PDB file of C-alpha atoms in Angstrom:
ATOM      1  CA  MET A   1      25.049 -20.358  -7.159  1.00 75.00           C
ATOM      2  CA  ASN A   2      22.717 -20.984  -4.252  1.00 82.00           C
ATOM      3  CA  LEU A   3      19.970 -19.008  -2.574  1.00 86.00           C
ATOM      4  CA  THR A   4      22.323 -17.789   0.083  1.00 87.00           C
ATOM      5  CA  ASP A   5      24.475 -16.085  -2.414  1.00 88.00           C
ATOM      6  CA  LEU A   6      21.452 -14.286  -3.745  1.00 90.00           C
ATOM      7  CA  LYS A   7      20.618 -13.079  -0.300  1.00 89.00           C
ATOM      8  CA  TYR A   8      24.225 -11.834  -0.032  1.00 90.00           C
ATOM      9  CA  VAL A   9      24.164  -9.645  -3.099  1.00 91.00           C
ATOM     10  CA  ILE A  10      20.743  -8.332  -2.202  1.00 92.00           C
ATOM     11  CA  GLU A  11      22.014  -7.217   1.275  1.00 92.00           C
ATOM     12  CA  ILE A  12      25.109  -5.628  -0.231  1.00 94.00           C
ATOM     13  CA  ASP A  13      23.005  -3.595  -2.635  1.00 93.00           C
ATOM     14  CA  LYS A  14      20.759  -2.612   0.294  1.00 90.00           C
ATOM     15  CA  GLN A  15      23.701  -1.455   2.433  1.00 93.00           C
ATOM     16  CA  GLY A  16      25.792  -0.003  -0.336  1.00 94.00           C
ATOM     17  CA  SER A  17      28.798  -1.518   1.384  1.00 93.00           C
ATOM     18  CA  ILE A  18      30.318  -4.990   1.570  1.00 92.00           C
ATOM     19  CA  SER A  19      31.631  -4.369   5.077  1.00 92.00           C
ATOM     20  CA  LEU A  20      28.188  -3.114   6.366  1.00 92.00           C
ATOM     21  CA  ALA A  21      26.477  -6.091   4.662  1.00 91.00           C
ATOM     22  CA  ALA A  22      28.966  -8.438   6.246  1.00 90.00           C
ATOM     23  CA  LYS A  23      28.069  -7.069   9.656  1.00 89.00           C
ATOM     24  CA  LYS A  24      24.390  -7.371   9.006  1.00 87.00           C
ATOM     25  CA  LEU A  25      24.727 -10.958   7.879  1.00 88.00           C
ATOM     26  CA  PHE A  26      27.173 -11.898  10.602  1.00 86.00           C
ATOM     27  CA  ILE A  27      29.811 -13.289   8.273  1.00 88.00           C
ATOM     28  CA  ALA A  28      33.414 -12.448   7.428  1.00 88.00           C
ATOM     29  CA  GLN A  29      33.860  -9.708   4.854  1.00 91.00           C
ATOM     30  CA  SER A  30      36.296 -11.990   2.955  1.00 90.00           C
ATOM     31  CA  ASN A  31      33.673 -14.632   2.630  1.00 87.00           C
ATOM     32  CA  LEU A  32      31.179 -12.139   1.271  1.00 91.00           C
ATOM     33  CA  SER A  33      33.643 -10.791  -1.253  1.00 91.00           C
ATOM     34  CA  ARG A  34      34.492 -14.338  -2.356  1.00 90.00           C
ATOM     35  CA  ALA A  35      30.764 -15.159  -2.978  1.00 90.00           C
ATOM     36  CA  VAL A  36      30.376 -11.946  -5.098  1.00 92.00           C
ATOM     37  CA  LYS A  37      33.433 -12.895  -7.158  1.00 91.00           C
ATOM     38  CA  GLU A  38      32.175 -16.455  -7.693  1.00 90.00           C
ATOM     39  CA  LEU A  39      28.792 -15.197  -8.932  1.00 91.00           C
ATOM     40  CA  GLU A  40      30.442 -12.728 -11.227  1.00 91.00           C
ATOM     41  CA  LYS A  41      32.675 -15.430 -12.602  1.00 89.00           C
ATOM     42  CA  GLU A  42      29.763 -17.968 -13.068  1.00 90.00           C
ATOM     43  CA  PHE A  43      27.530 -15.389 -14.845  1.00 91.00           C
ATOM     44  CA  ASP A  44      30.335 -13.402 -16.544  1.00 92.00           C
ATOM     45  CA  ILE A  45      29.102 -10.109 -15.278  1.00 93.00           C
ATOM     46  CA  ILE A  46      30.289  -7.335 -12.915  1.00 94.00           C
ATOM     47  CA  LEU A  47      27.782  -7.005 -10.112  1.00 94.00           C
ATOM     48  CA  PHE A  48      29.158  -3.899  -8.206  1.00 94.00           C
ATOM     49  CA  GLN A  49      31.455  -0.988  -8.765  1.00 92.00           C
ATOM     50  CA  ARG A  50      33.467   0.506  -5.953  1.00 89.00           C
ATOM     51  CA  THR A  51      33.050   4.193  -5.155  1.00 90.00           C
ATOM     52  CA  SER A  52      34.430   6.509  -2.542  1.00 86.00           C
ATOM     53  CA  LYS A  53      31.293   5.859  -0.403  1.00 85.00           C
ATOM     54  CA  GLY A  54      31.072   2.133  -0.848  1.00 90.00           C
ATOM     55  CA  VAL A  55      29.759   0.043  -3.753  1.00 93.00           C
ATOM     56  CA  VAL A  56      26.877   0.528  -6.272  1.00 93.00           C
ATOM     57  CA  ALA A  57      25.223  -2.054  -8.549  1.00 94.00           C
ATOM     58  CA  THR A  58      26.104  -1.906 -12.218  1.00 94.00           C
ATOM     59  CA  ARG A  59      23.372  -1.952 -14.842  1.00 92.00           C
ATOM     60  CA  GLU A  60      23.907  -5.755 -15.144  1.00 92.00           C
ATOM     61  CA  GLY A  61      23.970  -5.955 -11.302  1.00 92.00           C
ATOM     62  CA  GLN A  62      20.657  -4.099 -10.986  1.00 92.00           C
ATOM     63  CA  ASP A  63      18.954  -6.568 -13.348  1.00 91.00           C
ATOM     64  CA  PHE A  64      20.555  -9.516 -11.614  1.00 93.00           C
ATOM     65  CA  ILE A  65      19.476  -8.261  -8.164  1.00 92.00           C
ATOM     66  CA  ALA A  66      15.998  -7.633  -9.344  1.00 89.00           C
ATOM     67  CA  LYS A  67      15.761 -11.250 -10.609  1.00 88.00           C
ATOM     68  CA  ALA A  68      17.314 -12.393  -7.398  1.00 89.00           C
ATOM     69  CA  LYS A  69      14.606 -10.793  -5.280  1.00 87.00           C
ATOM     70  CA  GLU A  70      11.920 -12.365  -7.506  1.00 82.00           C
ATOM     71  CA  ILE A  71      13.517 -15.858  -7.121  1.00 86.00           C
ATOM     72  CA  LEU A  72      13.700 -15.568  -3.317  1.00 83.00           C
ATOM     73  CA  TYR A  73      10.138 -14.209  -3.231  1.00 75.00           C
ATOM     74  CA  GLN A  74       8.814 -17.121  -5.294  1.00 75.00           C
ATOM     75  CA  VAL A  75      10.669 -19.655  -3.154  1.00 79.00           C
ATOM     76  CA  ASP A  76       9.073 -18.090  -0.017  1.00 73.00           C
ATOM     77  CA  SER A  77       5.634 -18.163  -1.643  1.00 67.00           C
ATOM     78  CA  LEU A  78       5.965 -21.813  -2.592  1.00 68.00           C
ATOM     79  CA  THR A  79       7.104 -22.632   0.909  1.00 66.00           C
ATOM     80  CA  ASN A  80       4.126 -20.822   2.476  1.00 61.00           C
ATOM     81  CA  SER A  81       1.609 -22.111  -0.028  1.00 58.00           C
ATOM     82  CA  TYR A  82       2.396 -25.822   0.153  1.00 57.00           C
ATOM     83  CA  SER A  83       3.297 -26.156   3.716  1.00 54.00           C
ATOM     84  CA  ARG A  84       0.608 -26.830   6.256  1.00 47.00           C
ATOM     85  CA  LEU A  85       1.985 -24.042   8.375  1.00 46.00           C
ATOM     86  CA  SER A  86       1.556 -26.185  11.404  1.00 44.00           C
ATOM     87  CA  ASN A  87       4.754 -24.779  12.964  1.00 50.00           C
ATOM     88  CA  LYS A  88       4.736 -21.338  11.280  1.00 58.00           C
ATOM     89  CA  GLY A  89       1.177 -20.212  11.698  1.00 74.00           C
ATOM     90  CA  VAL A  90      -0.244 -17.343   9.673  1.00 84.00           C
ATOM     91  CA  SER A  91       2.007 -15.222   7.490  1.00 84.00           C
ATOM     92  CA  LEU A  92       0.561 -12.155   5.791  1.00 90.00           C
ATOM     93  CA  ARG A  93       1.937  -8.859   4.385  1.00 92.00           C
ATOM     94  CA  LEU A  94      -0.582  -6.251   3.250  1.00 96.00           C
ATOM     95  CA  SER A  95       0.056  -2.729   1.930  1.00 97.00           C
ATOM     96  CA  VAL A  96      -3.237  -0.805   1.735  1.00 96.00           C
ATOM     97  CA  PRO A  97      -4.722   2.760   1.545  1.00 94.00           C
ATOM     98  CA  ARG A  98      -6.063   4.374   4.787  1.00 93.00           C
ATOM     99  CA  ALA A  99      -9.538   2.957   4.389  1.00 94.00           C
ATOM    100  CA  SER A 100     -11.793   2.153   7.248  1.00 93.00           C
ATOM    101  CA  TYR A 101     -13.697  -0.530   5.405  1.00 94.00           C
ATOM    102  CA  ILE A 102     -10.390  -2.354   4.773  1.00 96.00           C
ATOM    103  CA  SER A 103      -9.079  -2.057   8.375  1.00 94.00           C
ATOM    104  CA  ASP A 104     -12.481  -3.153   9.680  1.00 93.00           C
ATOM    105  CA  VAL A 105     -12.196  -6.371   7.708  1.00 95.00           C
ATOM    106  CA  PHE A 106      -8.616  -6.792   8.729  1.00 95.00           C
ATOM    107  CA  ALA A 107      -9.591  -6.628  12.357  1.00 94.00           C
ATOM    108  CA  ASP A 108     -12.311  -9.170  11.871  1.00 93.00           C
ATOM    109  CA  TYR A 109      -9.837 -11.443  10.040  1.00 93.00           C
ATOM    110  CA  VAL A 110      -7.232 -11.320  12.818  1.00 93.00           C
ATOM    111  CA  ALA A 111     -10.034 -11.879  15.435  1.00 91.00           C
ATOM    112  CA  SER A 112     -11.044 -15.028  13.438  1.00 90.00           C
ATOM    113  CA  LEU A 113      -7.687 -16.661  13.831  1.00 88.00           C
ATOM    114  CA  GLN A 114      -7.313 -19.439  16.312  1.00 75.00           C
ATOM    115  CA  GLU A 115      -5.714 -18.500  19.628  1.00 71.00           C
ATOM    116  CA  SER A 116      -3.212 -21.245  19.235  1.00 59.00           C
ATOM    117  CA  GLU A 117      -2.015 -20.141  15.843  1.00 69.00           C
ATOM    118  CA  ALA A 118       1.295 -18.317  15.575  1.00 80.00           C
ATOM    119  CA  MET A 119       1.212 -15.274  13.269  1.00 85.00           C
ATOM    120  CA  ARG A 120       3.567 -12.947  11.458  1.00 86.00           C
ATOM    121  CA  ILE A 121       1.370 -10.221   9.996  1.00 92.00           C
ATOM    122  CA  HIS A 122       2.459  -6.864   8.471  1.00 93.00           C
ATOM    123  CA  TYR A 123      -0.271  -4.358   7.768  1.00 96.00           C
ATOM    124  CA  GLN A 124       0.821  -0.957   6.434  1.00 95.00           C
ATOM    125  CA  GLU A 125      -1.505   1.918   5.487  1.00 94.00           C
ATOM    126  CA  THR A 126       0.135   4.195   2.933  1.00 93.00           C
ATOM    127  CA  ASN A 127      -0.346   6.007  -0.393  1.00 92.00           C
ATOM    128  CA  SER A 128      -0.593   4.304  -3.723  1.00 94.00           C
ATOM    129  CA  MET A 129       2.950   4.961  -4.958  1.00 92.00           C
ATOM    130  CA  GLN A 130       4.444   3.494  -1.701  1.00 92.00           C
ATOM    131  CA  THR A 131       2.233   0.395  -2.009  1.00 95.00           C
ATOM    132  CA  ILE A 132       3.386  -0.137  -5.666  1.00 95.00           C
ATOM    133  CA  ARG A 133       7.044   0.129  -4.382  1.00 92.00           C
ATOM    134  CA  ASN A 134       6.209  -2.251  -1.531  1.00 93.00           C
ATOM    135  CA  VAL A 135       4.897  -4.955  -3.822  1.00 93.00           C
ATOM    136  CA  THR A 136       7.379  -4.382  -6.626  1.00 90.00           C
ATOM    137  CA  GLU A 137      10.283  -4.830  -4.274  1.00 84.00           C
ATOM    138  CA  PHE A 138       8.709  -7.906  -2.581  1.00 78.00           C
ATOM    139  CA  HIS A 139       8.400  -6.348   0.774  1.00 81.00           C
ATOM    140  CA  TYR A 140       4.642  -7.060   0.758  1.00 90.00           C
ATOM    141  CA  ASP A 141       2.679  -9.971  -0.843  1.00 88.00           C
ATOM    142  CA  ILE A 142      -0.328  -8.018  -2.086  1.00 93.00           C
ATOM    143  CA  GLY A 143      -1.294  -4.354  -2.106  1.00 97.00           C
ATOM    144  CA  ILE A 144      -4.379  -2.222  -2.597  1.00 97.00           C
ATOM    145  CA  ILE A 145      -3.995   1.132  -4.326  1.00 97.00           C
ATOM    146  CA  ARG A 146      -6.502   3.960  -4.742  1.00 95.00           C
ATOM    147  CA  TYR A 147      -6.733   6.260  -7.681  1.00 94.00           C
ATOM    148  CA  ASN A 148      -9.063   8.763  -9.330  1.00 94.00           C
ATOM    149  CA  ALA A 149     -10.818   6.984 -12.164  1.00 94.00           C
ATOM    150  CA  LEU A 150      -9.875   9.753 -14.491  1.00 93.00           C
ATOM    151  CA  HIS A 151      -6.186   8.698 -14.103  1.00 94.00           C
ATOM    152  CA  GLU A 152      -6.748   5.050 -14.591  1.00 95.00           C
ATOM    153  CA  SER A 153      -4.739   4.811 -17.730  1.00 94.00           C
ATOM    154  CA  TYR A 154      -1.739   6.241 -15.997  1.00 94.00           C
ATOM    155  CA  TYR A 155      -1.989   3.743 -13.210  1.00 95.00           C
ATOM    156  CA  LEU A 156      -2.648   0.749 -15.508  1.00 95.00           C
ATOM    157  CA  SER A 157       0.456   1.684 -17.608  1.00 95.00           C
ATOM    158  CA  LEU A 158       2.538   2.031 -14.487  1.00 94.00           C
ATOM    159  CA  LEU A 159       1.357  -1.471 -13.194  1.00 95.00           C
ATOM    160  CA  LYS A 160       2.187  -3.021 -16.531  1.00 93.00           C
ATOM    161  CA  LEU A 161       5.674  -1.429 -16.527  1.00 92.00           C
ATOM    162  CA  LYS A 162       6.247  -2.840 -13.022  1.00 90.00           C
ATOM    163  CA  ASN A 163       4.991  -6.338 -14.054  1.00 88.00           C
ATOM    164  CA  LEU A 164       2.065  -6.160 -11.557  1.00 94.00           C
ATOM    165  CA  GLN A 165      -1.364  -7.664 -12.029  1.00 94.00           C
ATOM    166  CA  HIS A 166      -4.450  -5.985 -10.764  1.00 95.00           C
ATOM    167  CA  ARG A 167      -7.996  -6.657  -9.730  1.00 95.00           C
ATOM    168  CA  LEU A 168     -10.793  -4.209  -8.965  1.00 94.00           C
ATOM    169  CA  ILE A 169     -11.963  -4.261  -5.344  1.00 93.00           C
ATOM    170  CA  LEU A 170     -14.228  -1.273  -4.903  1.00 93.00           C
ATOM    171  CA  GLU A 171     -15.324   1.692  -6.960  1.00 93.00           C
ATOM    172  CA  PHE A 172     -17.122   4.597  -5.312  1.00 93.00           C
ATOM    173  CA  ASP A 173     -17.802   8.259  -5.122  1.00 94.00           C
ATOM    174  CA  TYR A 174     -15.822   9.916  -2.384  1.00 95.00           C
ATOM    175  CA  LEU A 175     -18.029  10.720   0.646  1.00 95.00           C
ATOM    176  CA  LEU A 176     -17.873  13.807   2.720  1.00 97.00           C
ATOM    177  CA  VAL A 177     -17.391  12.849   6.417  1.00 97.00           C
ATOM    178  CA  THR A 178     -18.055  15.288   9.238  1.00 98.00           C
ATOM    179  CA  SER A 179     -19.401  15.488  12.818  1.00 97.00           C
ATOM    180  CA  LYS A 180     -23.102  15.300  13.441  1.00 97.00           C
ATOM    181  CA  LYS A 181     -22.735  18.622  15.141  1.00 96.00           C
ATOM    182  CA  SER A 182     -21.130  20.295  12.206  1.00 96.00           C
ATOM    183  CA  ILE A 183     -22.762  23.242  10.420  1.00 96.00           C
ATOM    184  CA  ILE A 184     -22.720  21.137   7.104  1.00 96.00           C
ATOM    185  CA  ALA A 185     -23.998  17.917   8.625  1.00 96.00           C
ATOM    186  CA  ASP A 186     -27.458  18.382   7.160  1.00 94.00           C
ATOM    187  CA  LYS A 187     -26.512  20.218   3.959  1.00 93.00           C
ATOM    188  CA  HIS A 188     -26.400  19.004   0.313  1.00 93.00           C
ATOM    189  CA  ILE A 189     -22.824  19.866  -0.559  1.00 94.00           C
ATOM    190  CA  ARG A 190     -22.317  20.584  -4.168  1.00 93.00           C
ATOM    191  CA  SER A 191     -19.566  23.144  -4.279  1.00 92.00           C
ATOM    192  CA  TYR A 192     -16.514  24.414  -2.220  1.00 89.00           C
ATOM    193  CA  GLU A 193     -18.377  27.546  -1.559  1.00 91.00           C
ATOM    194  CA  GLN A 194     -20.700  25.685   0.763  1.00 93.00           C
ATOM    195  CA  LEU A 195     -17.713  24.584   2.790  1.00 94.00           C
ATOM    196  CA  GLU A 196     -16.546  28.097   3.394  1.00 91.00           C
ATOM    197  CA  GLY A 197     -15.373  28.473   7.067  1.00 90.00           C
ATOM    198  CA  CYS A 198     -14.894  24.763   7.551  1.00 96.00           C
ATOM    199  CA  ILE A 199     -11.589  22.945   7.930  1.00 96.00           C
ATOM    200  CA  GLU A 200     -10.587  20.046   5.657  1.00 95.00           C
ATOM    201  CA  VAL A 201      -8.688  17.170   7.262  1.00 95.00           C
ATOM    202  CA  ALA A 202      -6.462  15.694   4.502  1.00 91.00           C
ATOM    203  CA  LEU A 203      -3.614  13.253   4.094  1.00 86.00           C
ATOM    204  CA  GLY A 204      -0.112  14.883   4.156  1.00 82.00           C
ATOM    205  CA  ASP A 205       1.303  12.513   1.577  1.00 74.00           C
ATOM    206  CA  ARG A 206      -1.616  12.801  -0.877  1.00 61.00           C
ATOM    207  CA  LYS A 207       0.354  14.369  -3.753  1.00 55.00           C
ATOM    208  CA  LEU A 208       1.816  11.853  -6.253  1.00 49.00           C
ATOM    209  CA  PRO A 209       4.883  12.271  -8.522  1.00 46.00           C
ATOM    210  CA  ASN A 210       2.629  12.883 -11.540  1.00 49.00           C
ATOM    211  CA  GLY A 211       0.993  15.852  -9.815  1.00 49.00           C
ATOM    212  CA  GLU A 212      -2.247  13.995  -8.877  1.00 50.00           C
ATOM    213  CA  TYR A 213      -3.652  14.424  -5.405  1.00 50.00           C
ATOM    214  CA  ILE A 214      -4.824  11.322  -3.605  1.00 46.00           C
ATOM    215  CA  GLY A 215      -7.522  13.429  -1.904  1.00 40.00           C
ATOM    216  CA  ILE A 216     -10.798  14.607  -3.351  1.00 36.00           C
ATOM    217  CA  THR A 217      -9.328  17.719  -4.888  1.00 39.00           C
ATOM    218  CA  GLU A 218      -6.643  18.491  -7.352  1.00 38.00           C
ATOM    219  CA  GLU A 219      -6.142  22.122  -6.326  1.00 36.00           C
ATOM    220  CA  ASN A 220      -2.568  23.370  -6.622  1.00 36.00           C
ATOM    221  CA  GLU A 221      -0.713  25.155  -3.905  1.00 39.00           C
ATOM    222  CA  GLY A 222      -1.873  28.537  -5.106  1.00 37.00           C
ATOM    223  CA  GLU A 223      -5.423  27.640  -4.469  1.00 42.00           C
ATOM    224  CA  GLU A 224      -4.557  26.299  -1.103  1.00 47.00           C
ATOM    225  CA  GLN A 225      -3.039  29.612  -0.173  1.00 44.00           C
ATOM    226  CA  GLY A 226      -6.188  31.337  -1.238  1.00 52.00           C
ATOM    227  CA  GLY A 227      -7.839  31.058   2.148  1.00 66.00           C
ATOM    228  CA  ARG A 228      -8.787  27.378   2.508  1.00 80.00           C
ATOM    229  CA  LYS A 229      -8.154  25.793   5.888  1.00 90.00           C
ATOM    230  CA  ILE A 230      -6.491  22.415   5.835  1.00 92.00           C
ATOM    231  CA  ILE A 231      -5.068  20.094   8.542  1.00 93.00           C
ATOM    232  CA  TYR A 232      -2.688  17.481   7.188  1.00 91.00           C
ATOM    233  CA  THR A 233      -2.476  14.178   8.896  1.00 90.00           C
ATOM    234  CA  TYR A 234      -0.462  10.975   8.165  1.00 85.00           C
ATOM    235  CA  GLU A 235      -2.547   8.334   9.799  1.00 82.00           C
ATOM    236  CA  ARG A 236      -6.226   7.578  10.045  1.00 83.00           C
ATOM    237  CA  GLY A 237      -6.832   7.497  13.787  1.00 84.00           C
ATOM    238  CA  SER A 238      -5.999  11.174  14.323  1.00 91.00           C
ATOM    239  CA  GLN A 239      -8.399  12.133  11.532  1.00 94.00           C
ATOM    240  CA  PHE A 240     -11.372  10.659  13.406  1.00 95.00           C
ATOM    241  CA  ASP A 241     -10.269  12.344  16.625  1.00 95.00           C
ATOM    242  CA  ILE A 242     -10.088  15.710  14.934  1.00 96.00           C
ATOM    243  CA  LEU A 243     -13.395  15.320  13.167  1.00 97.00           C
ATOM    244  CA  ALA A 244     -15.106  14.439  16.435  1.00 96.00           C
ATOM    245  CA  THR A 245     -13.416  17.236  18.528  1.00 96.00           C
ATOM    246  CA  VAL A 246     -12.632  20.211  16.221  1.00 96.00           C
ATOM    247  CA  PRO A 247     -15.878  22.042  15.210  1.00 96.00           C
ATOM    248  CA  ASN A 248     -16.704  22.208  11.527  1.00 96.00           C
ATOM    249  CA  THR A 249     -14.022  19.868  10.183  1.00 97.00           C
ATOM    250  CA  TYR A 250     -14.527  17.433   7.324  1.00 97.00           C
ATOM    251  CA  MET A 251     -12.678  14.987   5.187  1.00 96.00           C
ATOM    252  CA  TRP A 252     -13.250  12.996   2.015  1.00 95.00           C
ATOM    253  CA  SER A 253     -13.366   9.260   2.337  1.00 94.00           C
ATOM    254  CA  SER A 254     -14.235   5.907   0.926  1.00 94.00           C
ATOM    255  CA  PRO A 255     -17.339   4.320   2.614  1.00 93.00           C
ATOM    256  CA  ILE A 256     -16.891   4.055   6.369  1.00 93.00           C
ATOM    257  CA  PRO A 257     -18.736   1.235   8.292  1.00 92.00           C
ATOM    258  CA  GLN A 258     -21.614   2.637  10.354  1.00 92.00           C
ATOM    259  CA  PRO A 259     -20.312   1.411  13.775  1.00 92.00           C
ATOM    260  CA  ILE A 260     -17.231   3.522  13.284  1.00 93.00           C
ATOM    261  CA  LEU A 261     -19.271   6.577  12.358  1.00 95.00           C
ATOM    262  CA  ASP A 262     -21.451   5.965  15.471  1.00 96.00           C
ATOM    263  CA  ARG A 263     -18.329   5.586  17.653  1.00 95.00           C
ATOM    264  CA  TYR A 264     -17.034   9.038  16.784  1.00 96.00           C
ATOM    265  CA  GLY A 265     -20.399  10.787  16.201  1.00 97.00           C
ATOM    266  CA  LEU A 266     -19.881  11.281  12.486  1.00 97.00           C
ATOM    267  CA  VAL A 267     -22.006  11.247   9.366  1.00 97.00           C
ATOM    268  CA  GLN A 268     -21.026  10.627   5.705  1.00 96.00           C
ATOM    269  CA  LEU A 269     -22.656  12.588   2.948  1.00 96.00           C
ATOM    270  CA  ARG A 270     -23.016  11.913  -0.717  1.00 94.00           C
ATOM    271  CA  CYS A 271     -22.049  14.882  -2.868  1.00 94.00           C
ATOM    272  CA  GLY A 272     -23.193  13.854  -6.326  1.00 89.00           C
ATOM    273  CA  ALA A 273     -20.997  14.972  -9.290  1.00 87.00           C
ATOM    274  CA  PHE A 274     -18.953  17.230  -6.974  1.00 89.00           C
ATOM    275  CA  ALA A 275     -17.260  14.186  -5.472  1.00 91.00           C
ATOM    276  CA  LYS A 276     -14.473  12.357  -7.375  1.00 92.00           C
ATOM    277  CA  TYR A 277     -15.103   8.917  -8.666  1.00 94.00           C
ATOM    278  CA  MET A 278     -12.464   6.570  -7.188  1.00 94.00           C
ATOM    279  CA  LYS A 279     -11.185   2.958  -7.497  1.00 95.00           C
ATOM    280  CA  ASP A 280      -9.527   0.719  -5.006  1.00 96.00           C
ATOM    281  CA  VAL A 281      -7.512  -1.969  -6.828  1.00 97.00           C
ATOM    282  CA  MET A 282      -5.655  -5.003  -5.532  1.00 97.00           C
ATOM    283  CA  ILE A 283      -2.143  -5.486  -7.041  1.00 97.00           C
ATOM    284  CA  PHE A 284       0.327  -8.413  -6.953  1.00 94.00           C
ATOM    285  CA  LYS A 285       3.322  -9.614  -8.778  1.00 89.00           C
ATOM    286  CA  GLU A 286       2.956 -11.705 -11.973  1.00 83.00           C
ATOM    287  CA  GLY A 287       3.183 -15.354 -10.979  1.00 79.00           C
ATOM    288  CA  HIS A 288       2.279 -14.619  -7.376  1.00 83.00           C
ATOM    289  CA  ILE A 289       1.074 -17.832  -5.655  1.00 80.00           C
ATOM    290  CA  GLN A 290      -1.629 -16.860  -3.206  1.00 82.00           C
ATOM    291  CA  LYS A 291      -1.327 -18.070   0.310  1.00 83.00           C
ATOM    292  CA  GLN A 292      -4.347 -19.429   2.358  1.00 85.00           C
ATOM    293  CA  ALA A 293      -4.112 -16.408   4.596  1.00 89.00           C
ATOM    294  CA  GLU A 294      -4.474 -14.057   1.693  1.00 91.00           C
ATOM    295  CA  LYS A 295      -7.443 -15.977   0.291  1.00 91.00           C
ATOM    296  CA  ASP A 296      -9.162 -15.901   3.662  1.00 92.00           C
ATOM    297  CA  PHE A 297      -8.673 -12.118   4.042  1.00 94.00           C
ATOM    298  CA  LEU A 298      -9.806 -11.420   0.444  1.00 94.00           C
ATOM    299  CA  ASP A 299     -12.884 -13.517   0.955  1.00 93.00           C
ATOM    300  CA  MET A 300     -13.870 -11.467   4.009  1.00 93.00           C
ATOM    301  CA  LEU A 301     -13.097  -8.225   2.070  1.00 94.00           C
ATOM    302  CA  ARG A 302     -15.310  -9.396  -0.812  1.00 90.00           C
ATOM    303  CA  GLU A 303     -18.228  -9.907   1.608  1.00 88.00           C
ATOM    304  CA  LYS A 304     -17.671  -6.367   3.015  1.00 84.00           C
ATOM    305  CA  THR A 305     -17.617  -4.745  -0.511  1.00 87.00           C
ATOM    306  CA  ARG A 306     -20.942  -6.381  -1.251  1.00 82.00           C
ATOM    307  CA  GLU A 307     -22.442  -4.213   1.402  1.00 76.00           C
ATOM    308  CA  TYR A 308     -21.658  -1.229  -0.780  1.00 69.00           C
ATOM    309  CA  GLY A 309     -23.043  -2.855  -3.975  1.00 56.00           C
ATOM    310  CA  VAL A 310     -19.616  -3.495  -5.531  1.00 49.00           C
ATOM    311  CA  TYR A 311     -17.923  -6.872  -5.761  1.00 41.00           C
ATOM    312  CA  PHE A 312     -14.725  -8.411  -7.156  1.00 46.00           C
TER     313      PHE A 312
END
């Protein structure tokens, strides 16, 4: 067995076809089939079963492929951690919630890099469940997930099941963000009755498999049909444009840096017990070896969270 063989079986599983995997890997199908047979013989297992649509991993195969992904990830982490990166530059893969305070730090981090440095950076803003998948399947080095503190036991159990470690980054009450020109800009919001006639801007992928909503509310579809006005978006930039342009719109958010609020003419309001208490938590695989780029980014993020009175 060698690392190349592991890459082969991972690609076959991804494509669901030996022929498609061979094309992706630019090798002969016969050589790929031979590598699979040699692995099966070496470990005395059956990796794949043939179907009318291609191949699927057996139960033993699924376990083998999961371990193969972990091995390749650890090898990559070792290479990045102990090389000086003189010819590789900065390598960083982050999966995070749509949070302005995080993106603000990320922009500062990228700006701090030397112009001569090469870089390979992946930065994805998405929901918590996708981030967990991203880190579990080794697509991203570290992730940050957001959840309602009331559901913490659910998430911690899920992270344990997925062999993921976690560390608190920020805990906060959701803030109501709206235009300075909005009819609610100077109100003390303590109930949804006070938001009547306004339009909520919410994330379209906020509902999780367990029924929880990522947004401030946990109303079901019936309540949404009861007259509330909602605009669903799937990325952060359009939210700010809508808040700044469409009269009397609002959204629930983690703390937003003041320069961003000023740029769009927005204000953020504290809503007391009416707002949900949330947590942003960093997650990473057990045994993950932190790269220098990750350390540098997290150091900058640590400084930013201190502005909000919370640290990690």
